[in-house]
Short mmCIF file of C-alpha atoms in Angstrom, two decimals:
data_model
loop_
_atom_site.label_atom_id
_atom_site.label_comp_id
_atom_site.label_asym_id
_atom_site.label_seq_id
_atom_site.Cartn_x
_atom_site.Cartn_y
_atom_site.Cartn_z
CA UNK P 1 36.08 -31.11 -29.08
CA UNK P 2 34.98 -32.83 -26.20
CA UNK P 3 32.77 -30.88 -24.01
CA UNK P 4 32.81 -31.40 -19.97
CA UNK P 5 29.44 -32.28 -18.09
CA UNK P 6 27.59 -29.03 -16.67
CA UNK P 7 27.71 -29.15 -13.04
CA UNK P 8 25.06 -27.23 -10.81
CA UNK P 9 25.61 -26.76 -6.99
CA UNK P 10 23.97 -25.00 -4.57
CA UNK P 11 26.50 -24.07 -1.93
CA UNK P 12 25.40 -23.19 1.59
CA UNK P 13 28.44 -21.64 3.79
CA UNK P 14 28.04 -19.04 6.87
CA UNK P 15 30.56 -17.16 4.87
CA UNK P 16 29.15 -16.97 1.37
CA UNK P 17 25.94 -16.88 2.54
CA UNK P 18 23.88 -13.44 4.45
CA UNK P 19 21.84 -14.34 7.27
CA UNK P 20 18.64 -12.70 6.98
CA UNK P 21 16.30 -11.68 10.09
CA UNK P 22 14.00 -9.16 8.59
CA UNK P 23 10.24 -10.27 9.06
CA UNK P 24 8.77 -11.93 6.39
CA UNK P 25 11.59 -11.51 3.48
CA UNK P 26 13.61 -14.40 2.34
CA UNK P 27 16.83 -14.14 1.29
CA UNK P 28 18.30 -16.43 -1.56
CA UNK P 29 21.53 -16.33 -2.82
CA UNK P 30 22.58 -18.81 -5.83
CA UNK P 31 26.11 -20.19 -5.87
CA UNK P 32 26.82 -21.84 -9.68
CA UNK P 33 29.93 -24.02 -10.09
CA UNK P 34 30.92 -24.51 -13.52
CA UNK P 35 33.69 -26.81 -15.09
CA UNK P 36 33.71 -26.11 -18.54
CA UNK P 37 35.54 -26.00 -21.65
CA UNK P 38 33.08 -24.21 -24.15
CA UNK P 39 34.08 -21.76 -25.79
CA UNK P 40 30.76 -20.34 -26.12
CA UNK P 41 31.12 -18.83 -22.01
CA UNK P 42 33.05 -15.96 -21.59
CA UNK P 43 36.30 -16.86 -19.68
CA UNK P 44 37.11 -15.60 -16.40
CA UNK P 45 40.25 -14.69 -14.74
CA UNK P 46 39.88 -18.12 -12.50
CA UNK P 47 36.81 -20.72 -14.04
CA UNK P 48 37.48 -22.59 -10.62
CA UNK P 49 36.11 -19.48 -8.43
CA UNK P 50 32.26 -19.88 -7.63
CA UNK P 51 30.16 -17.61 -9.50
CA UNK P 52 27.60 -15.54 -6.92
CA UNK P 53 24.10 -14.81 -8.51
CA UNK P 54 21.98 -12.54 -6.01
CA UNK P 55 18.49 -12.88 -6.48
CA UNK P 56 17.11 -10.82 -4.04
CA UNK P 57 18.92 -7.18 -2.72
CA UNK P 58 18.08 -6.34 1.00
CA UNK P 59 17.83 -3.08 2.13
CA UNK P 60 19.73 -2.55 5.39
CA UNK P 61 16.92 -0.80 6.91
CA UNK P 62 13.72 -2.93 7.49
CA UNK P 63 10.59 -1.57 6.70
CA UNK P 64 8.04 -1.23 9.16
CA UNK P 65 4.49 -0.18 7.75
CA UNK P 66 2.91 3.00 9.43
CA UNK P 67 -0.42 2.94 11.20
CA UNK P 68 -2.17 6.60 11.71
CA UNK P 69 -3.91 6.43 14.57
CA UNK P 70 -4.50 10.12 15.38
CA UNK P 71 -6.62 10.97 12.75
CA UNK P 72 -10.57 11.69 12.60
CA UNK P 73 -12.86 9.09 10.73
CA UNK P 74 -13.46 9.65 7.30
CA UNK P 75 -17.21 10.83 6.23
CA UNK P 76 -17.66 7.07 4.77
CA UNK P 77 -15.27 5.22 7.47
CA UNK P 78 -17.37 2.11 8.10
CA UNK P 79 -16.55 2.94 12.00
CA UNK P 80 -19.25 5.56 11.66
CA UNK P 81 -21.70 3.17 9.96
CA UNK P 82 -24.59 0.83 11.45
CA UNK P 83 -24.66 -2.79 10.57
CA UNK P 84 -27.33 -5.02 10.83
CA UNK P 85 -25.60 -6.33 14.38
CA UNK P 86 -25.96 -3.18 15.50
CA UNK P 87 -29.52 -2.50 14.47
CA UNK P 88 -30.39 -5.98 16.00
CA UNK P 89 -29.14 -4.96 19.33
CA UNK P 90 -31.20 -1.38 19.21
CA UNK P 91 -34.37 -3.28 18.03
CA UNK P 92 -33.96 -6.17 21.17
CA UNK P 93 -33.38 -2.77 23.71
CA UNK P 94 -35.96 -1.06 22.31
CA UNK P 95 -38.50 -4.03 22.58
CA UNK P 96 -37.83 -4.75 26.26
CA UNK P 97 -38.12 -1.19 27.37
CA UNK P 98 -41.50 -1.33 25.36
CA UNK P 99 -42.77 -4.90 27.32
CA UNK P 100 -41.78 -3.17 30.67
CA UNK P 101 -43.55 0.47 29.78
CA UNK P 102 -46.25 -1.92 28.09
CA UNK P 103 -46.70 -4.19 31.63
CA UNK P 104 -46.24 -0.73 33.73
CA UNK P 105 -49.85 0.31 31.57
CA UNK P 106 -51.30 -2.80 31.85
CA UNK P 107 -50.84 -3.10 35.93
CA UNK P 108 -51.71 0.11 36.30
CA UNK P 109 -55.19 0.23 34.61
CA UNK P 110 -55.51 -3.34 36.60
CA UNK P 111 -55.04 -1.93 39.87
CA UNK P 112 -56.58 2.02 38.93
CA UNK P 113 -53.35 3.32 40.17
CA UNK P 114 -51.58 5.84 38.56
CA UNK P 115 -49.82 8.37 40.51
CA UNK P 116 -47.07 6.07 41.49
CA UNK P 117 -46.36 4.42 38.38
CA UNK P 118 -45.27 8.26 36.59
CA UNK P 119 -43.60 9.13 39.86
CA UNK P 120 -41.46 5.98 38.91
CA UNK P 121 -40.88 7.17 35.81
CA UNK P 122 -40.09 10.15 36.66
CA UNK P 123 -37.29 9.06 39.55
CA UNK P 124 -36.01 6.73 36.83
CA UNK P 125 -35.36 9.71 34.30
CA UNK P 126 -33.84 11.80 36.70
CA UNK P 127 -31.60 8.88 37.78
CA UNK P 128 -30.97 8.30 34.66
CA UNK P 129 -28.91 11.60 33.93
CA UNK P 130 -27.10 11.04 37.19
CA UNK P 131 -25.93 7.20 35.90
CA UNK P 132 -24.91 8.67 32.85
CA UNK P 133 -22.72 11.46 34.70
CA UNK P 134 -20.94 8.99 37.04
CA UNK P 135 -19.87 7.01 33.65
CA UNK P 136 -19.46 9.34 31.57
CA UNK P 137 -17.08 10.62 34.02
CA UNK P 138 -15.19 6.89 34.63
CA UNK P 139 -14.40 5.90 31.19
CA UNK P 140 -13.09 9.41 30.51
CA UNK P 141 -10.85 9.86 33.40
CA UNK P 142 -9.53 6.12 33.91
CA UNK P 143 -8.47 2.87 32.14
CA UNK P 144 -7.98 2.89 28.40
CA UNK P 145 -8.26 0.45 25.15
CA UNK P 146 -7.41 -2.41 26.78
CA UNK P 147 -9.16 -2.14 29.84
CA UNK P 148 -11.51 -4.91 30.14
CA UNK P 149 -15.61 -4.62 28.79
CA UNK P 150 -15.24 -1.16 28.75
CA UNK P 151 -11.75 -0.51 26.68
CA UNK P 152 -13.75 0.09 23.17
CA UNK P 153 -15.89 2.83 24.64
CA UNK P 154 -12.68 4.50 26.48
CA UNK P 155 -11.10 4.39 23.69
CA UNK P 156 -14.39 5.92 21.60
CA UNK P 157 -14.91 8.25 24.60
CA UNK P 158 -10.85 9.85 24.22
CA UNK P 159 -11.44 9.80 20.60
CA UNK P 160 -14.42 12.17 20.70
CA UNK P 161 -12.83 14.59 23.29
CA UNK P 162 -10.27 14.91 19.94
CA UNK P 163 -12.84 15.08 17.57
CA UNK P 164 -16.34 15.50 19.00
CA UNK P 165 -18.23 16.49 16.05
CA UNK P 166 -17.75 13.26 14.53
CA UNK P 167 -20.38 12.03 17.11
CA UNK P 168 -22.89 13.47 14.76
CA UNK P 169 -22.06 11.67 11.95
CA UNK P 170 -22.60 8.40 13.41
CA UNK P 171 -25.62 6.39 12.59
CA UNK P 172 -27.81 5.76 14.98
CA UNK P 173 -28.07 2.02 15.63
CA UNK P 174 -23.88 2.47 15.19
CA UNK P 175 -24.44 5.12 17.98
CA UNK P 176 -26.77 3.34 20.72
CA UNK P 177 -25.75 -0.48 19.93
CA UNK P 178 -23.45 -0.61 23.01
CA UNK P 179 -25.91 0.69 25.50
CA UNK P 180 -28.88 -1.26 23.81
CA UNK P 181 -26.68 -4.26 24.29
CA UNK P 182 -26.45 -3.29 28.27
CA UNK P 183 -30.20 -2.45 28.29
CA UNK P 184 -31.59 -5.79 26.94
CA UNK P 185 -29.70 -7.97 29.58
CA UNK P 186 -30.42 -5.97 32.08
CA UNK P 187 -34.33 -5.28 31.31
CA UNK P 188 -35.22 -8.77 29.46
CA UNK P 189 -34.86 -10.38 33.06
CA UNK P 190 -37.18 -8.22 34.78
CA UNK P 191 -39.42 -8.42 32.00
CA UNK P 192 -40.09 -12.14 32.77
CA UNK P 193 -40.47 -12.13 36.46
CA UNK P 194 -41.88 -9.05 37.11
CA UNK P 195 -45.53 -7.73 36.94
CA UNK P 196 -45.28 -4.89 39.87
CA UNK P 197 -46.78 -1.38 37.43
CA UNK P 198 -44.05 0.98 39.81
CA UNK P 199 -41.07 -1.50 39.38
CA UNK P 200 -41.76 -1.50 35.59
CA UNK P 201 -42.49 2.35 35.93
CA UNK P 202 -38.90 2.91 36.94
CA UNK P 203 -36.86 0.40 34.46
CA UNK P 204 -38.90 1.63 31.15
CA UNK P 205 -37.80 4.98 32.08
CA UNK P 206 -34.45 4.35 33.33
CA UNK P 207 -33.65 1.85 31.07
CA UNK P 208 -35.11 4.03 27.85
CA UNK P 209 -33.30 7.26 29.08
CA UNK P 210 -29.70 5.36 29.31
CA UNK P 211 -30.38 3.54 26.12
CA UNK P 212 -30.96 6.90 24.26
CA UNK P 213 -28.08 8.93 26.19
CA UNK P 214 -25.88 8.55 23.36
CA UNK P 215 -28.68 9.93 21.03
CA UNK P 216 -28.92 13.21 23.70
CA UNK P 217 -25.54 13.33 23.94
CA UNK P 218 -25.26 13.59 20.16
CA UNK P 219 -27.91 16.04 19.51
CA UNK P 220 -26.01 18.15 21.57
CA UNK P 221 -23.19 18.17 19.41
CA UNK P 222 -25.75 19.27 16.53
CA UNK P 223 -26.47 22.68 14.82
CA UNK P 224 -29.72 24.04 15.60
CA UNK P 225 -30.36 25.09 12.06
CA UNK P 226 -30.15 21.12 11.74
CA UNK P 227 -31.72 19.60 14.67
CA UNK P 228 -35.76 18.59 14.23
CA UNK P 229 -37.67 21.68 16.26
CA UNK P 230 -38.34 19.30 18.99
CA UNK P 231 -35.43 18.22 19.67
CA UNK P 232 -34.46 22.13 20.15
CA UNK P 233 -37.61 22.77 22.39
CA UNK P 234 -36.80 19.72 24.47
CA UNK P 235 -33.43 20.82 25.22
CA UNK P 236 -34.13 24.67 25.48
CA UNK P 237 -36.70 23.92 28.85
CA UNK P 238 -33.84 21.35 29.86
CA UNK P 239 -35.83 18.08 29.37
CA UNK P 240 -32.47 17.09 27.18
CA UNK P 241 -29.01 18.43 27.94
CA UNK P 242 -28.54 21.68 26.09
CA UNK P 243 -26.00 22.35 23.58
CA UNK P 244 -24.83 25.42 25.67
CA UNK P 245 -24.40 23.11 28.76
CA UNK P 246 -22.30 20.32 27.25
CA UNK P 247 -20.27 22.15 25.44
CA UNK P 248 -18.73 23.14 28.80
CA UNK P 249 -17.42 20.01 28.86
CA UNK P 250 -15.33 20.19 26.09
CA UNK P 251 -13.76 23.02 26.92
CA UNK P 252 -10.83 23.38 30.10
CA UNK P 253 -10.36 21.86 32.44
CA UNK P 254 -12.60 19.03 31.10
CA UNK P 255 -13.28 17.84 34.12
CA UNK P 256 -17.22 19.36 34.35
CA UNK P 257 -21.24 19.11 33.07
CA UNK P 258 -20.37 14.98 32.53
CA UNK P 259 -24.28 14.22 32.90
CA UNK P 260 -25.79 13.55 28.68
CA UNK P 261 -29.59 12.98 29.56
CA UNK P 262 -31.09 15.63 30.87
CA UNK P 263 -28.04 17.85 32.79
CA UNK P 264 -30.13 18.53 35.50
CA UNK P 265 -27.26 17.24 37.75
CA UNK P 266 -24.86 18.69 36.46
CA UNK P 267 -24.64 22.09 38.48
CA UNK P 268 -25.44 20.37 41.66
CA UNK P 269 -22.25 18.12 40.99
CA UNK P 270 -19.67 20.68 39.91
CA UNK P 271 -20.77 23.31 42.74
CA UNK P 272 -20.41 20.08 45.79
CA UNK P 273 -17.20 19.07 43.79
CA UNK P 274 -18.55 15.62 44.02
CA UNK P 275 -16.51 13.78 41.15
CA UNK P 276 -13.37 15.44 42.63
CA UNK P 277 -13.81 13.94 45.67
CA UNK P 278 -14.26 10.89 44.13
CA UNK P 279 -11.46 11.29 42.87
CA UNK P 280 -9.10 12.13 45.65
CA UNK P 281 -10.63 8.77 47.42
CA UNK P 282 -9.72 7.00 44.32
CA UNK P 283 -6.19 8.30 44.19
CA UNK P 284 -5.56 7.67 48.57
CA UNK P 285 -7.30 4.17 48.15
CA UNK P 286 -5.82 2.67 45.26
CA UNK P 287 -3.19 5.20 43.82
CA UNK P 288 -4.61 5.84 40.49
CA UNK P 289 -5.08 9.67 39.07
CA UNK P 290 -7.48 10.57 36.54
CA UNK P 291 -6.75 11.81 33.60
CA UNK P 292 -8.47 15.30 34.26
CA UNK P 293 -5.83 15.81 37.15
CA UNK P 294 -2.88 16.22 34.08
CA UNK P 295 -2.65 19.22 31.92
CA UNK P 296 -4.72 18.99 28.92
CA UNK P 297 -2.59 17.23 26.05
CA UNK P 298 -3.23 16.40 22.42
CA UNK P 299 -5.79 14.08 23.22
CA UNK P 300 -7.89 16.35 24.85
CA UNK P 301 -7.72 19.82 22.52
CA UNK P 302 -10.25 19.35 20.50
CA UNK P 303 -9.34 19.78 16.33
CA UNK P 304 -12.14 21.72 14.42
CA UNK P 305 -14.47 19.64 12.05
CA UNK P 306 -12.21 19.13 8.43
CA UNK P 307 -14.63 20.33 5.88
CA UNK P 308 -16.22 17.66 3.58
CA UNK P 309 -14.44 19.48 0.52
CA UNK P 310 -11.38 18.52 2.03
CA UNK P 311 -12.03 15.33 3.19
CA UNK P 312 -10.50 12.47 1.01
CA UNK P 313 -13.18 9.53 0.57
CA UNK P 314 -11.93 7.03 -0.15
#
C-alpha cells in the first residue's frame, strides 16, 4: 500500500489563533495538517479538518503577584542589619567630629582659653535637640517615599510611628549611617580650614549630638531593665530625652515632644505652639497640610511588638 508523504504546517490565522496580552506568558497553539492513508491513525469524521494541539491553557484572570507592604520587619530582615557601608559611614562621622573636638583641645590649651570653648559646646548641644525637633517634625508631617534626599527616611520615619519598637532592634551603624553620612560632609570641610578652638567647640558638639540622635532616640524606645545604667541616669536628669517624654509622641494627636536629643525643647515648643504655627504659614503660603492636621489612620496607631515566639524567621 502506498503510503502519502507526512505533511507538517504551522498555521497562523486571527481566527484559529488566541491573542495573548498577559505579561510575560506566551501563548502557542500548534495547528497539524495531516494527509494520510495509514491505517495505523485513528480516522476522523473529516481527515481534511486541521487538528488543534494546545500547548499552553491560559487562565482568564492574570495573575498579579502580591507585595505586603504593611507589615513590621522580621527579627533577621536584613533592613534591620548594618553592613559594612554603613559602618564605613559611622566610622568617617565619628572621625571628623573627633579632629574638630581634637583641634577645639588643641587651640584651646594654645591660647589658655577655656571658658568659651565648653560654652560652645554647650550652645551646640542644646541646638542640637532643637535641629532634631524641627526635622523630626518635617519628615513626619510632609512629603513621603518619593520625595527627593529625604523620601527613605519619611518613609522609615511613617514606618516607625506603625511599629516603633522595631527601632530597637536596629543595629547601630544600620541606625546612625544616614546622619553620619550628613555629619561627615558637613564637618570634614570645616575640619580643613578651620583652627578657631570656639568654632570647633560648637560643630564637635553639634555635629556629635545630631549624629547620635538616632541612638537617643532609640534608647528611648528601650526597657529600662535593658538599657546600660548610664544610659538610664543620663536620661532620668534629662541630659537624653526620657522614655516618659517621647513616648508622648507616640501617642494622640502625634503632633508633640518631636525633639530626640536631649527634650529640653520640647515643653517650650508645645506650650508657644510653635510647630503649629509653622504649620498654618506652611498651609496659607504654599497650600500643603501636614499630616498631623488629619485624623490619626492606620499608619499612625501604633501595633504592639509581635513576640519573637511568633515571629516567622525566615
Amino acid at each position: 500500500m502506498a503510503v502519502l508523504p507526512h505533511h507538517k504546517c504551522t498555521i497562523r490565522s486571527s481566527q484559529q489563533v488566541p491573542t495573548c496580552r498577559l505579561p510575560f506568558q506566551s501563548c502557542h497553539t500548534r495547528v497539524t495538517c495531516s494527509a494520510t492513508t495509514s491505517t495505523k491513525l485513528k480516522p476522523t469524521s473529516n481527515p481534511d479538518q486541521p487538528v488543534i494541539e494546545p500547548r499552553l491553557a491560559i487562565s482568564s484572570t492574570p495573575v498579579i503577584p502580591t507585595i505586603t507592604t504593611n507589615s513590621p520587619p522580621l527579627l533577621n530582615d536584613s533592613t534591620l542589619q548594618s553592613t559594612w557601608s554603613h559602618r564605613a559611614w559611622v566610622a568617617t562621622g565619628c572621625s571628623t567630629v573627633l579632629i574638630s573636638l581634637a583641634k577645639s583641645i588643641v587651640a584651646a590649651a594654645s591660647c589658655h582659653i577655656w571658658l568659651e570653648p565648653m560654652l560652645a559646646g554647650y550652645v551646640g548641644y542644646i541646638l542640637a535637640d532643637l535641629g532634631s525637633g524641627v526635622y523630626h517634625w518635617g519628615i513626619d508631617n510632609y512629603g513621603d517615599e518619593s520625595t527627593p534626599v529625604f523620601g527613605n527616611q519619611i518613609e522609615a520615619f511613617q514606618g516607625h510611628h506603625k511599629w516603633p519598637w522595631t527601632i530597637t532592634r536596629r543595629q547601630f551603624a544600620n541606625n546612625l549611617h544616614a546622619l553620619a553620612r550628613a555629619i561627615t560632609f558637613t564637618v570634614l570641610p570645616i575640619d580643613i580650614l578651620c583652627n578657631d578652638s570656639i568654632i570647633h567647640g560648637f560643630v564637635c558638639m553639634c555635629a556629635g549630638c545630631i549624629m547620635f540622635s538616632q541612638q537617643f532616640h532609640a534608647w528611648a524606645h528601650g526597657t529600662k531593665s535593658k538599657l546600660p545604667p548610664l544610659v538610664v541616669a543620663l536620661q532620668d536628669v534629662g541630659v537624653l530625652v526620657s522614655r516618659s517624654q517621647h513616648a508622648a509622641h507616640h501617642r494622640p494627636p502625634y503632633n508633640n515632644n518631636y525633639c530626640i536629643v536631649s527634650g529640653v525643647w520640647n515643653e517650650f515648643l508645645d506650650k508657644q505652639k510653635v510647630f503649629e504655627a509653622l504649620e498654618m504659614i506652611l498651609f496659607f503660603k504654599l497650600g500643603v497640610r501636614p499630616r498631623s492636621w488629619s485624623e490619626p489612620s492606620s499608619d499612625w496607631t501604633e501595633e504592639t511588638e509581635i513576640p519573637s515566639s511568633q515571629v516567622a524567621v525566615h
